[in-house]
Amino acid sequence: MATKVTYRRVYDEPTPRDGKRVLVDRVWPRGMRKEDAHLDEWLRDVAPSNELRKWYGHEPSRFAEFRRRYLAELRDPSHREAVDHLRDLASRGKLTLLTATKDVDHSQAAVLAALLNGKR
């Protein structure tokens, strides 16, 4: 059975419950030094395209359409390896997806966690 994948802000204090910590943003979080992030990986290739990210602009009213477009991007072969890598990490233990977004429930990390947890 797959381990539950969670998500949270990269700025939040790490906890032992996080397991593997993977940043899923395309750009590095503002004001954060790399040594302070406590990351296991930074997986840029799973992040939304720049075009989609800019279109969305973290507007909650656009989240349903963002989710639809992002899931379509994730089915593209250019993202498949990164998604498969996250599935592999999740199958090995706890996995926390990290994002700098303030509204994490309306972020790519939330979409990815739902996907990896078998929810569409």
mmCIF file of C-alpha atoms in Angstrom:
data_model
loop_
_atom_site.group_PDB
_atom_site.id
_atom_site.type_symbol
_atom_site.label_atom_id
_atom_site.label_comp_id
_atom_site.label_asym_id
_atom_site.label_seq_id
_atom_site.Cartn_x
_atom_site.Cartn_y
_atom_site.Cartn_z
ATOM 1 C CA MET A 1 0.000 0.000 0.000
ATOM 2 C CA ALA A 2 1.333 3.422 -0.945
ATOM 3 C CA THR A 3 2.404 5.808 1.775
ATOM 4 C CA LYS A 4 0.301 8.934 2.110
ATOM 5 C CA VAL A 5 1.902 11.905 0.405
ATOM 6 C CA THR A 6 1.542 15.257 2.147
ATOM 7 C CA TYR A 7 2.370 18.830 1.203
ATOM 8 C CA ARG A 8 3.328 22.007 3.014
ATOM 9 C CA ARG A 9 5.232 25.257 2.711
ATOM 10 C CA VAL A 10 8.992 25.068 2.351
ATOM 11 C CA TYR A 11 9.232 27.922 4.877
ATOM 12 C CA ASP A 12 7.598 25.798 7.610
ATOM 13 C CA GLU A 13 9.890 24.172 10.156
ATOM 14 C CA PRO A 14 10.776 20.589 9.109
ATOM 15 C CA THR A 15 9.451 17.778 11.284
ATOM 16 C CA PRO A 16 10.379 14.089 11.585
ATOM 17 C CA ARG A 17 6.924 13.266 10.144
ATOM 18 C CA ASP A 18 7.943 14.815 6.802
ATOM 19 C CA GLY A 19 9.996 11.865 5.618
ATOM 20 C CA LYS A 20 11.585 12.746 2.270
ATOM 21 C CA ARG A 21 11.225 16.452 1.521
ATOM 22 C CA VAL A 22 10.978 17.415 -2.152
ATOM 23 C CA LEU A 23 10.596 20.963 -3.456
ATOM 24 C CA VAL A 24 8.211 20.945 -6.445
ATOM 25 C CA ASP A 25 8.516 24.607 -7.492
ATOM 26 C CA ARG A 26 10.162 25.695 -10.721
ATOM 27 C CA VAL A 27 11.888 28.678 -9.090
ATOM 28 C CA TRP A 28 13.822 28.792 -5.831
ATOM 29 C CA PRO A 29 11.843 30.216 -2.867
ATOM 30 C CA ARG A 30 12.522 33.880 -2.175
ATOM 31 C CA GLY A 31 14.677 34.680 0.795
ATOM 32 C CA MET A 32 15.542 31.065 1.549
ATOM 33 C CA ARG A 33 19.108 29.867 1.689
ATOM 34 C CA LYS A 34 19.623 26.386 0.276
ATOM 35 C CA GLU A 35 21.077 25.068 3.525
ATOM 36 C CA ASP A 36 17.979 26.286 5.423
ATOM 37 C CA ALA A 37 15.506 24.439 3.204
ATOM 38 C CA HIS A 38 16.329 20.974 4.571
ATOM 39 C CA LEU A 39 15.505 19.364 1.227
ATOM 40 C CA ASP A 40 16.222 15.903 0.000
ATOM 41 C CA GLU A 41 15.581 16.998 -3.583
ATOM 42 C CA TRP A 42 14.479 19.874 -5.768
ATOM 43 C CA LEU A 43 12.419 18.422 -8.611
ATOM 44 C CA ARG A 44 11.856 21.319 -11.028
ATOM 45 C CA ASP A 45 10.751 19.020 -13.848
ATOM 46 C CA VAL A 46 7.473 18.224 -12.103
ATOM 47 C CA ALA A 47 6.518 21.895 -11.649
ATOM 48 C CA PRO A 48 3.934 23.560 -13.900
ATOM 49 C CA SER A 49 5.228 25.223 -17.047
ATOM 50 C CA ASN A 50 6.113 28.893 -16.781
ATOM 51 C CA GLU A 51 3.154 29.705 -19.030
ATOM 52 C CA LEU A 52 0.687 27.834 -16.814
ATOM 53 C CA ARG A 53 2.207 29.196 -13.626
ATOM 54 C CA LYS A 54 1.956 32.793 -14.882
ATOM 55 C CA TRP A 55 -1.599 32.301 -16.194
ATOM 56 C CA TYR A 56 -2.748 30.863 -12.869
ATOM 57 C CA GLY A 57 -1.188 33.571 -10.700
ATOM 58 C CA HIS A 58 -2.416 31.683 -7.604
ATOM 59 C CA GLU A 59 -5.965 32.940 -8.122
ATOM 60 C CA PRO A 60 -8.196 30.476 -6.235
ATOM 61 C CA SER A 61 -11.033 31.108 -8.713
ATOM 62 C CA ARG A 62 -8.802 29.627 -11.452
ATOM 63 C CA PHE A 63 -7.736 26.579 -9.426
ATOM 64 C CA ALA A 64 -10.103 24.053 -11.048
ATOM 65 C CA GLU A 65 -8.871 25.019 -14.525
ATOM 66 C CA PHE A 66 -5.260 25.166 -13.304
ATOM 67 C CA ARG A 67 -5.633 21.647 -11.900
ATOM 68 C CA ARG A 68 -7.066 20.364 -15.192
ATOM 69 C CA ARG A 69 -4.279 21.957 -17.249
ATOM 70 C CA TYR A 70 -1.554 20.881 -14.828
ATOM 71 C CA LEU A 71 -2.723 17.247 -14.815
ATOM 72 C CA ALA A 72 -2.630 17.386 -18.631
ATOM 73 C CA GLU A 73 0.955 18.660 -18.467
ATOM 74 C CA LEU A 74 1.889 15.857 -16.075
ATOM 75 C CA ARG A 75 0.681 13.262 -18.607
ATOM 76 C CA ASP A 76 3.143 14.639 -21.153
ATOM 77 C CA PRO A 77 6.264 12.491 -21.643
ATOM 78 C CA SER A 78 8.505 15.381 -20.578
ATOM 79 C CA HIS A 79 7.024 15.169 -17.054
ATOM 80 C CA ARG A 80 6.532 11.414 -16.835
ATOM 81 C CA GLU A 81 9.984 10.621 -15.455
ATOM 82 C CA ALA A 82 9.627 13.180 -12.663
ATOM 83 C CA VAL A 83 6.146 11.916 -11.708
ATOM 84 C CA ASP A 84 7.397 8.328 -11.735
ATOM 85 C CA HIS A 85 10.296 9.371 -9.503
ATOM 86 C CA LEU A 86 7.860 10.861 -6.984
ATOM 87 C CA ARG A 87 5.769 7.668 -7.091
ATOM 88 C CA ASP A 88 8.914 5.671 -6.371
ATOM 89 C CA LEU A 89 9.819 7.903 -3.422
ATOM 90 C CA ALA A 90 6.267 7.617 -2.065
ATOM 91 C CA SER A 91 6.394 3.828 -2.311
ATOM 92 C CA ARG A 92 9.510 3.797 -0.112
ATOM 93 C CA GLY A 93 8.164 5.843 2.792
ATOM 94 C CA LYS A 94 6.858 9.196 3.889
ATOM 95 C CA LEU A 95 6.971 11.946 1.279
ATOM 96 C CA THR A 96 6.295 15.652 1.742
ATOM 97 C CA LEU A 97 5.995 17.911 -1.287
ATOM 98 C CA LEU A 98 7.149 21.456 -0.630
ATOM 99 C CA THR A 99 6.174 24.736 -2.222
ATOM 100 C CA ALA A 100 6.759 28.398 -1.459
ATOM 101 C CA THR A 101 3.130 29.211 -2.259
ATOM 102 C CA LYS A 102 1.210 30.835 0.593
ATOM 103 C CA ASP A 103 -2.059 29.060 -0.247
ATOM 104 C CA VAL A 104 -0.809 25.476 -0.326
ATOM 105 C CA ASP A 105 -4.286 24.006 -0.771
ATOM 106 C CA HIS A 106 -4.476 25.766 -4.159
ATOM 107 C CA SER A 107 -0.992 24.822 -5.362
ATOM 108 C CA GLN A 108 0.720 22.323 -7.614
ATOM 109 C CA ALA A 109 1.874 20.502 -4.468
ATOM 110 C CA ALA A 110 -1.764 19.838 -3.543
ATOM 111 C CA VAL A 111 -2.535 18.590 -7.068
ATOM 112 C CA LEU A 112 0.524 16.334 -7.051
ATOM 113 C CA ALA A 113 -0.233 14.936 -3.591
ATOM 114 C CA ALA A 114 -3.781 14.064 -4.662
ATOM 115 C CA LEU A 115 -2.465 12.403 -7.811
ATOM 116 C CA LEU A 116 0.147 10.385 -5.920
ATOM 117 C CA ASN A 117 -2.419 9.411 -3.295
ATOM 118 C CA GLY A 118 -4.656 7.997 -6.040
ATOM 119 C CA LYS A 119 -7.208 10.793 -6.039
ATOM 120 C CA ARG A 120 -8.020 12.473 -9.329
#
